[in-house]
Amino acid sequence: MNTDHYDVLIIGAGLSGIGMACRLATACPEKRVGIIERRHAIGGTWDLFRYPGVRSDSDMFTFGYAFRPWNELKVLADGPSIRDYVVATAREYGIEGKIRFGLSTTHASWSSVDSRWTVTAVDELGEKQVFTTGFLIGCTGYYAYDRGYIPAFPDLDRYQGRFVHPQQWPEDLNWEGKRVLVIGSGATAITLVPALAAKAAHVTMLQRSPGYVFSVPSRDAISAALLRVLPERVVYAMARQRNIALQRLLYRAAMRWPKRVRALLLAGVRRRLDGAATLADFSPAYDPWTQRLCVVPDNDLFDALRAGRASVWTDSIAGFTETGVRLSSGASIEADIVISATGFHLQVLGGMTLDVDGIARDPGTLMTYKGVLLDGIPNAAVLFGYINASWTLKVDLAAQYVCRLIQRMDERAVDVVVPRAPPGQALDVCILDALTSGYVTRGEGTLPRQGRDAPWRVTHRYEVDRRVLLEDPVDDAWLEMS
């Protein structure tokens, strides 16, 4: 069995992994960097999801990389465009040749004697491959790729139509002229409904409870006007900074004045519905940003409702029938196709297990240090994005911090760095404790823990993270280098 050694080994070749590799290529060009990717393509989420209408739910000026800005006027980009952007970035920075495709990492073991990780991966035939590395970086996102979450629907086996989860969208699915039922009210559901409604006989969105939905323009008209008088580089940099500021303003306002922000969001929905559905179907019981806000481009969801091509029901499923679902209210919905847009399973490090000198370590029991490293785990980082802003904003800050850390280790001629938390810091809540979404409630035990104080508490505040990760000294009292 051959063993390949790398100075830095990245798990995952999606948006986060490619961004991390590009940052290393610039800041630490002398390091031998490898990437292990379970799929046979670059892109991660944006290569996996192929359902109709798949797109970002964050604006691309902040969702794109800071070092290679998104240079189109499209605000919410479609999945293929995002995948092409990630692939083009990898090629520009010479990352493609560093990726080992078709390998799923199963275990990583740290040896204090050797000061290195041994990572085990398997290919699709079950053949084992082993890698060693001085520094390990997890860039696998936060959900399981192999299966989406499907609730235990009563009598699902009775249903005679087509039942689909968007995470495994079948290529042969034909919904033209069909009655389609979409179960869910999150970002995937509100994306699917208008996309399917263009050809379906009718699309019904069935939600157990409403979520906040607001519309944004699909094209950045301000940047389009500025491009007539300013260089492209300047315009897109301005768009990025403007949108970061707007995101932070909206989130801070929601935290400080939840009732006012709620009223503002619902007023926008009322205008766009124009009587096509009741406001109750878009009036959540929770405050804004205690779950993620859903964004639609150019009112497409509301347009489908007003045109009568789609409708919304707020109810729960009592059971499936041969031809559809029976609701708790006693009503029924007939459907040729049922799409369960019901979320995903939370997962850290792609399901890979860890041990340190033979002692198993569960990431779900460990605190994060500055939201990047794990308490008591040597030479390892986990890149995790924002839940209240674009994912990539935090991932890129974290990637730059990892580069700073590796550079500092070289300066001090040390091999090992371990964050050590003082006693009494750990809280029994996960790093997504600000969210009450179903996927967080179901899987919070798999995610790292929160600490009481900095640097063990994840704030999800860009302005704070920017200072802590990019400006504060790398050396501190909690970071042990040896």
PDB file of C-alpha atoms in Angstrom, residues 257-461:
ATOM      1  CA  TRP A 257     -35.757  45.247  16.619  1.00  0.00           C
ATOM      2  CA  PRO A 258     -37.311  41.873  15.690  1.00  0.00           C
ATOM      3  CA  LYS A 259     -40.899  43.169  15.606  1.00  0.00           C
ATOM      4  CA  ARG A 260     -40.058  46.042  13.286  1.00  0.00           C
ATOM      5  CA  VAL A 261     -38.065  43.852  10.917  1.00  0.00           C
ATOM      6  CA  ARG A 262     -40.846  41.267  10.948  1.00  0.00           C
ATOM      7  CA  ALA A 263     -43.414  43.927  10.038  1.00  0.00           C
ATOM      8  CA  LEU A 264     -41.168  45.175   7.224  1.00  0.00           C
ATOM      9  CA  LEU A 265     -40.675  41.689   5.777  1.00  0.00           C
ATOM     10  CA  LEU A 266     -44.372  40.828   5.944  1.00  0.00           C
ATOM     11  CA  ALA A 267     -45.348  44.131   4.333  1.00  0.00           C
ATOM     12  CA  GLY A 268     -43.172  43.218   1.364  1.00  0.00           C
ATOM     13  CA  VAL A 269     -44.800  39.788   1.113  1.00  0.00           C
ATOM     14  CA  ARG A 270     -48.299  41.288   1.284  1.00  0.00           C
ATOM     15  CA  ARG A 271     -47.565  43.578  -1.667  1.00  0.00           C
ATOM     16  CA  ARG A 272     -46.104  40.768  -3.762  1.00  0.00           C
ATOM     17  CA  LEU A 273     -48.845  38.236  -3.021  1.00  0.00           C
ATOM     18  CA  ASP A 274     -51.569  40.653  -4.097  1.00  0.00           C
ATOM     19  CA  GLY A 275     -54.228  38.248  -2.813  1.00  0.00           C
ATOM     20  CA  ALA A 276     -52.761  35.115  -4.430  1.00  0.00           C
ATOM     21  CA  ALA A 277     -52.349  33.465  -1.011  1.00  0.00           C
ATOM     22  CA  THR A 278     -53.083  34.394   2.558  1.00  0.00           C
ATOM     23  CA  LEU A 279     -50.459  36.309   4.514  1.00  0.00           C
ATOM     24  CA  ALA A 280     -50.772  33.660   7.215  1.00  0.00           C
ATOM     25  CA  ASP A 281     -48.980  31.240   4.873  1.00  0.00           C
ATOM     26  CA  PHE A 282     -45.917  33.539   4.972  1.00  0.00           C
ATOM     27  CA  SER A 283     -46.088  34.671   8.632  1.00  0.00           C
ATOM     28  CA  PRO A 284     -43.703  32.569  10.760  1.00  0.00           C
ATOM     29  CA  ALA A 285     -44.189  32.171  14.498  1.00  0.00           C
ATOM     30  CA  TYR A 286     -40.498  32.911  15.113  1.00  0.00           C
ATOM     31  CA  ASP A 287     -38.490  36.134  14.916  1.00  0.00           C
ATOM     32  CA  PRO A 288     -36.425  36.953  11.809  1.00  0.00           C
ATOM     33  CA  TRP A 289     -33.009  35.279  11.652  1.00  0.00           C
ATOM     34  CA  THR A 290     -33.701  32.721  14.351  1.00  0.00           C
ATOM     35  CA  GLN A 291     -33.984  30.624  11.185  1.00  0.00           C
ATOM     36  CA  ARG A 292     -32.426  31.517   7.838  1.00  0.00           C
ATOM     37  CA  LEU A 293     -34.324  33.966   5.657  1.00  0.00           C
ATOM     38  CA  CYS A 294     -35.294  32.677   2.223  1.00  0.00           C
ATOM     39  CA  VAL A 295     -34.557  34.823  -0.817  1.00  0.00           C
ATOM     40  CA  VAL A 296     -36.207  34.705  -4.238  1.00  0.00           C
ATOM     41  CA  PRO A 297     -35.077  36.558  -7.386  1.00  0.00           C
ATOM     42  CA  ASP A 298     -37.446  38.990  -9.106  1.00  0.00           C
ATOM     43  CA  ASN A 299     -40.521  37.766  -7.195  1.00  0.00           C
ATOM     44  CA  ASP A 300     -40.505  34.440  -9.080  1.00  0.00           C
ATOM     45  CA  LEU A 301     -42.285  32.501  -6.314  1.00  0.00           C
ATOM     46  CA  PHE A 302     -44.950  35.181  -5.923  1.00  0.00           C
ATOM     47  CA  ASP A 303     -45.382  35.419  -9.698  1.00  0.00           C
ATOM     48  CA  ALA A 304     -46.118  31.680  -9.866  1.00  0.00           C
ATOM     49  CA  LEU A 305     -48.692  32.027  -7.081  1.00  0.00           C
ATOM     50  CA  ARG A 306     -50.406  35.024  -8.692  1.00  0.00           C
ATOM     51  CA  ALA A 307     -50.531  33.241 -12.065  1.00  0.00           C
ATOM     52  CA  GLY A 308     -52.297  30.270 -10.462  1.00  0.00           C
ATOM     53  CA  ARG A 309     -49.548  27.852 -11.491  1.00  0.00           C
ATOM     54  CA  ALA A 310     -48.674  27.211  -7.845  1.00  0.00           C
ATOM     55  CA  SER A 311     -50.343  27.314  -4.443  1.00  0.00           C
ATOM     56  CA  VAL A 312     -49.352  27.074  -0.780  1.00  0.00           C
ATOM     57  CA  TRP A 313     -50.859  24.927   1.977  1.00  0.00           C
ATOM     58  CA  THR A 314     -49.910  25.197   5.649  1.00  0.00           C
ATOM     59  CA  ASP A 315     -50.770  21.880   7.283  1.00  0.00           C
ATOM     60  CA  SER A 316     -49.181  18.631   8.418  1.00  0.00           C
ATOM     61  CA  ILE A 317     -49.288  15.219   6.773  1.00  0.00           C
ATOM     62  CA  ALA A 318     -51.500  12.654   8.461  1.00  0.00           C
ATOM     63  CA  GLY A 319     -50.523   9.999   5.946  1.00  0.00           C
ATOM     64  CA  PHE A 320     -49.929   9.096   2.324  1.00  0.00           C
ATOM     65  CA  THR A 321     -52.538   7.578   0.045  1.00  0.00           C
ATOM     66  CA  GLU A 322     -52.092   5.795  -3.281  1.00  0.00           C
ATOM     67  CA  THR A 323     -52.510   9.114  -5.132  1.00  0.00           C
ATOM     68  CA  GLY A 324     -51.217  11.788  -2.769  1.00  0.00           C
ATOM     69  CA  VAL A 325     -51.321  12.859   0.846  1.00  0.00           C
ATOM     70  CA  ARG A 326     -53.985  13.134   3.523  1.00  0.00           C
ATOM     71  CA  LEU A 327     -53.604  16.203   5.735  1.00  0.00           C
ATOM     72  CA  SER A 328     -54.270  16.574   9.443  1.00  0.00           C
ATOM     73  CA  SER A 329     -57.080  19.027   8.640  1.00  0.00           C
ATOM     74  CA  GLY A 330     -58.881  16.270   6.731  1.00  0.00           C
ATOM     75  CA  ALA A 331     -58.140  17.702   3.287  1.00  0.00           C
ATOM     76  CA  SER A 332     -56.247  15.781   0.621  1.00  0.00           C
ATOM     77  CA  ILE A 333     -53.742  16.772  -2.061  1.00  0.00           C
ATOM     78  CA  GLU A 334     -53.499  14.659  -5.195  1.00  0.00           C
ATOM     79  CA  ALA A 335     -50.048  14.477  -6.787  1.00  0.00           C
ATOM     80  CA  ASP A 336     -48.342  12.546  -9.575  1.00  0.00           C
ATOM     81  CA  ILE A 337     -44.939  13.490  -8.121  1.00  0.00           C
ATOM     82  CA  VAL A 338     -44.021  14.220  -4.497  1.00  0.00           C
ATOM     83  CA  ILE A 339     -40.764  16.039  -3.768  1.00  0.00           C
ATOM     84  CA  SER A 340     -39.570  15.899  -0.170  1.00  0.00           C
ATOM     85  CA  ALA A 341     -37.601  19.150   0.197  1.00  0.00           C
ATOM     86  CA  THR A 342     -37.279  18.397   3.887  1.00  0.00           C
ATOM     87  CA  GLY A 343     -33.626  19.178   4.515  1.00  0.00           C
ATOM     88  CA  PHE A 344     -30.496  17.206   5.216  1.00  0.00           C
ATOM     89  CA  HIS A 345     -28.519  15.383   7.875  1.00  0.00           C
ATOM     90  CA  LEU A 346     -25.878  17.422   9.685  1.00  0.00           C
ATOM     91  CA  GLN A 347     -22.416  15.928   9.466  1.00  0.00           C
ATOM     92  CA  VAL A 348     -18.914  17.119  10.364  1.00  0.00           C
ATOM     93  CA  LEU A 349     -15.774  16.195   8.406  1.00  0.00           C
ATOM     94  CA  GLY A 350     -17.808  14.209   5.908  1.00  0.00           C
ATOM     95  CA  GLY A 351     -18.430  11.510   8.537  1.00  0.00           C
ATOM     96  CA  MET A 352     -14.730  10.866   9.062  1.00  0.00           C
ATOM     97  CA  THR A 353     -13.710   9.747  12.569  1.00  0.00           C
ATOM     98  CA  LEU A 354     -10.693  11.048  14.515  1.00  0.00           C
ATOM     99  CA  ASP A 355      -8.297   9.791  17.118  1.00  0.00           C
ATOM    100  CA  VAL A 356      -5.341  11.400  18.872  1.00  0.00           C
ATOM    101  CA  ASP A 357      -2.676   8.901  19.932  1.00  0.00           C
ATOM    102  CA  GLY A 358      -5.229   6.127  19.772  1.00  0.00           C
ATOM    103  CA  ILE A 359      -7.914   7.929  21.794  1.00  0.00           C
ATOM    104  CA  ALA A 360     -11.100   8.607  19.824  1.00  0.00           C
ATOM    105  CA  ARG A 361     -12.141  12.261  19.685  1.00  0.00           C
ATOM    106  CA  ASP A 362     -15.675  13.263  18.697  1.00  0.00           C
ATOM    107  CA  PRO A 363     -15.897  16.735  17.101  1.00  0.00           C
ATOM    108  CA  GLY A 364     -19.421  17.016  18.524  1.00  0.00           C
ATOM    109  CA  THR A 365     -17.954  17.189  22.039  1.00  0.00           C
ATOM    110  CA  LEU A 366     -15.195  19.716  21.292  1.00  0.00           C
ATOM    111  CA  MET A 367     -15.203  23.502  21.325  1.00  0.00           C
ATOM    112  CA  THR A 368     -13.879  25.481  18.407  1.00  0.00           C
ATOM    113  CA  TYR A 369     -11.038  27.946  18.812  1.00  0.00           C
ATOM    114  CA  LYS A 370     -11.765  31.162  16.879  1.00  0.00           C
ATOM    115  CA  GLY A 371     -14.328  29.104  14.970  1.00  0.00           C
ATOM    116  CA  VAL A 372     -11.502  27.367  13.066  1.00  0.00           C
ATOM    117  CA  LEU A 373      -9.445  24.952  15.216  1.00  0.00           C
ATOM    118  CA  LEU A 374     -10.706  22.277  17.638  1.00  0.00           C
ATOM    119  CA  ASP A 375      -9.896  22.217  21.339  1.00  0.00           C
ATOM    120  CA  GLY A 376      -7.188  19.638  22.086  1.00  0.00           C
ATOM    121  CA  ILE A 377      -6.788  18.522  18.467  1.00  0.00           C
ATOM    122  CA  PRO A 378      -3.287  19.111  17.025  1.00  0.00           C
ATOM    123  CA  ASN A 379      -2.635  20.602  13.592  1.00  0.00           C
ATOM    124  CA  ALA A 380      -6.211  20.498  12.366  1.00  0.00           C
ATOM    125  CA  ALA A 381      -8.747  23.057  11.169  1.00  0.00           C
ATOM    126  CA  VAL A 382     -12.409  22.819  10.197  1.00  0.00           C
ATOM    127  CA  LEU A 383     -13.719  25.509   7.872  1.00  0.00           C
ATOM    128  CA  PHE A 384     -17.304  26.429   8.663  1.00  0.00           C
ATOM    129  CA  GLY A 385     -19.160  29.343   7.071  1.00  0.00           C
ATOM    130  CA  TYR A 386     -21.741  31.824   8.262  1.00  0.00           C
ATOM    131  CA  ILE A 387     -25.388  31.060   8.907  1.00  0.00           C
ATOM    132  CA  ASN A 388     -26.455  34.724   8.892  1.00  0.00           C
ATOM    133  CA  ALA A 389     -24.509  35.869   5.822  1.00  0.00           C
ATOM    134  CA  SER A 390     -22.734  34.346   2.837  1.00  0.00           C
ATOM    135  CA  TRP A 391     -21.004  31.074   3.720  1.00  0.00           C
ATOM    136  CA  THR A 392     -17.834  32.055   1.913  1.00  0.00           C
ATOM    137  CA  LEU A 393     -17.255  35.220   3.923  1.00  0.00           C
ATOM    138  CA  LYS A 394     -16.331  33.238   7.044  1.00  0.00           C
ATOM    139  CA  VAL A 395     -14.644  30.400   5.152  1.00  0.00           C
ATOM    140  CA  ASP A 396     -12.308  32.858   3.440  1.00  0.00           C
ATOM    141  CA  LEU A 397     -11.430  34.551   6.738  1.00  0.00           C
ATOM    142  CA  ALA A 398     -10.749  31.120   8.239  1.00  0.00           C
ATOM    143  CA  ALA A 399      -8.572  30.118   5.266  1.00  0.00           C
ATOM    144  CA  GLN A 400      -6.470  33.247   5.650  1.00  0.00           C
ATOM    145  CA  TYR A 401      -6.105  32.563   9.365  1.00  0.00           C
ATOM    146  CA  VAL A 402      -4.902  29.007   8.679  1.00  0.00           C
ATOM    147  CA  CYS A 403      -2.264  30.424   6.324  1.00  0.00           C
ATOM    148  CA  ARG A 404      -1.173  32.910   9.000  1.00  0.00           C
ATOM    149  CA  LEU A 405      -0.973  30.078  11.534  1.00  0.00           C
ATOM    150  CA  ILE A 406       1.166  27.869   9.273  1.00  0.00           C
ATOM    151  CA  GLN A 407       3.446  30.796   8.491  1.00  0.00           C
ATOM    152  CA  ARG A 408       3.826  31.498  12.213  1.00  0.00           C
ATOM    153  CA  MET A 409       4.670  27.850  12.906  1.00  0.00           C
ATOM    154  CA  ASP A 410       7.429  28.086  10.298  1.00  0.00           C
ATOM    155  CA  GLU A 411       8.731  31.311  11.810  1.00  0.00           C
ATOM    156  CA  ARG A 412       8.962  29.703  15.232  1.00  0.00           C
ATOM    157  CA  ALA A 413      10.286  26.418  13.787  1.00  0.00           C
ATOM    158  CA  VAL A 414       7.596  24.356  15.533  1.00  0.00           C
ATOM    159  CA  ASP A 415       5.828  21.245  14.269  1.00  0.00           C
ATOM    160  CA  VAL A 416       2.707  21.141  16.429  1.00  0.00           C
ATOM    161  CA  VAL A 417       0.006  23.622  17.424  1.00  0.00           C
ATOM    162  CA  VAL A 418      -2.853  22.733  19.792  1.00  0.00           C
ATOM    163  CA  PRO A 419      -5.539  25.025  21.235  1.00  0.00           C
ATOM    164  CA  ARG A 420      -6.120  24.302  24.945  1.00  0.00           C
ATOM    165  CA  ALA A 421      -9.262  25.605  26.620  1.00  0.00           C
ATOM    166  CA  PRO A 422      -9.259  26.452  30.334  1.00  0.00           C
ATOM    167  CA  PRO A 423     -11.615  24.449  32.581  1.00  0.00           C
ATOM    168  CA  GLY A 424     -15.263  25.462  32.718  1.00  0.00           C
ATOM    169  CA  GLN A 425     -15.492  26.971  29.226  1.00  0.00           C
ATOM    170  CA  ALA A 426     -17.668  24.384  27.486  1.00  0.00           C
ATOM    171  CA  LEU A 427     -21.413  24.874  27.096  1.00  0.00           C
ATOM    172  CA  ASP A 428     -23.818  22.144  26.033  1.00  0.00           C
ATOM    173  CA  VAL A 429     -24.934  24.002  22.910  1.00  0.00           C
ATOM    174  CA  CYS A 430     -23.576  23.742  19.383  1.00  0.00           C
ATOM    175  CA  ILE A 431     -21.989  26.429  17.240  1.00  0.00           C
ATOM    176  CA  LEU A 432     -25.376  26.993  15.509  1.00  0.00           C
ATOM    177  CA  ASP A 433     -27.175  27.676  18.795  1.00  0.00           C
ATOM    178  CA  ALA A 434     -28.658  30.907  17.385  1.00  0.00           C
ATOM    179  CA  LEU A 435     -30.774  28.909  14.901  1.00  0.00           C
ATOM    180  CA  THR A 436     -33.933  26.947  15.649  1.00  0.00           C
ATOM    181  CA  SER A 437     -34.204  25.312  12.206  1.00  0.00           C
ATOM    182  CA  GLY A 438     -35.260  21.679  12.077  1.00  0.00           C
ATOM    183  CA  TYR A 439     -31.942  20.413  10.715  1.00  0.00           C
ATOM    184  CA  VAL A 440     -30.113  22.101  13.613  1.00  0.00           C
ATOM    185  CA  THR A 441     -32.496  20.658  16.201  1.00  0.00           C
ATOM    186  CA  ARG A 442     -32.128  17.151  14.722  1.00  0.00           C
ATOM    187  CA  GLY A 443     -28.363  17.138  14.349  1.00  0.00           C
ATOM    188  CA  GLU A 444     -26.896  19.632  16.793  1.00  0.00           C
ATOM    189  CA  GLY A 445     -25.167  16.841  18.707  1.00  0.00           C
ATOM    190  CA  THR A 446     -22.850  16.235  15.742  1.00  0.00           C
ATOM    191  CA  LEU A 447     -21.531  19.821  15.673  1.00  0.00           C
ATOM    192  CA  PRO A 448     -18.744  21.299  17.817  1.00  0.00           C
ATOM    193  CA  ARG A 449     -19.728  22.980  21.090  1.00  0.00           C
ATOM    194  CA  GLN A 450     -19.851  26.611  22.065  1.00  0.00           C
ATOM    195  CA  GLY A 451     -17.693  28.094  24.805  1.00  0.00           C
ATOM    196  CA  ARG A 452     -18.651  30.787  27.280  1.00  0.00           C
ATOM    197  CA  ASP A 453     -16.127  33.357  26.136  1.00  0.00           C
ATOM    198  CA  ALA A 454     -13.842  34.251  23.246  1.00  0.00           C
ATOM    199  CA  PRO A 455     -11.971  32.642  21.551  1.00  0.00           C
ATOM    200  CA  TRP A 456     -14.168  29.597  22.250  1.00  0.00           C
ATOM    201  CA  ARG A 457     -17.468  31.234  21.320  1.00  0.00           C
ATOM    202  CA  VAL A 458     -18.635  31.474  17.698  1.00  0.00           C
ATOM    203  CA  THR A 459     -20.244  34.888  17.229  1.00  0.00           C
ATOM    204  CA  HIS A 460     -21.211  34.781  13.507  1.00  0.00           C
ATOM    205  CA  ARG A 461     -20.184  38.455  13.355  1.00  0.00           C
TER     206      ARG A 461
END
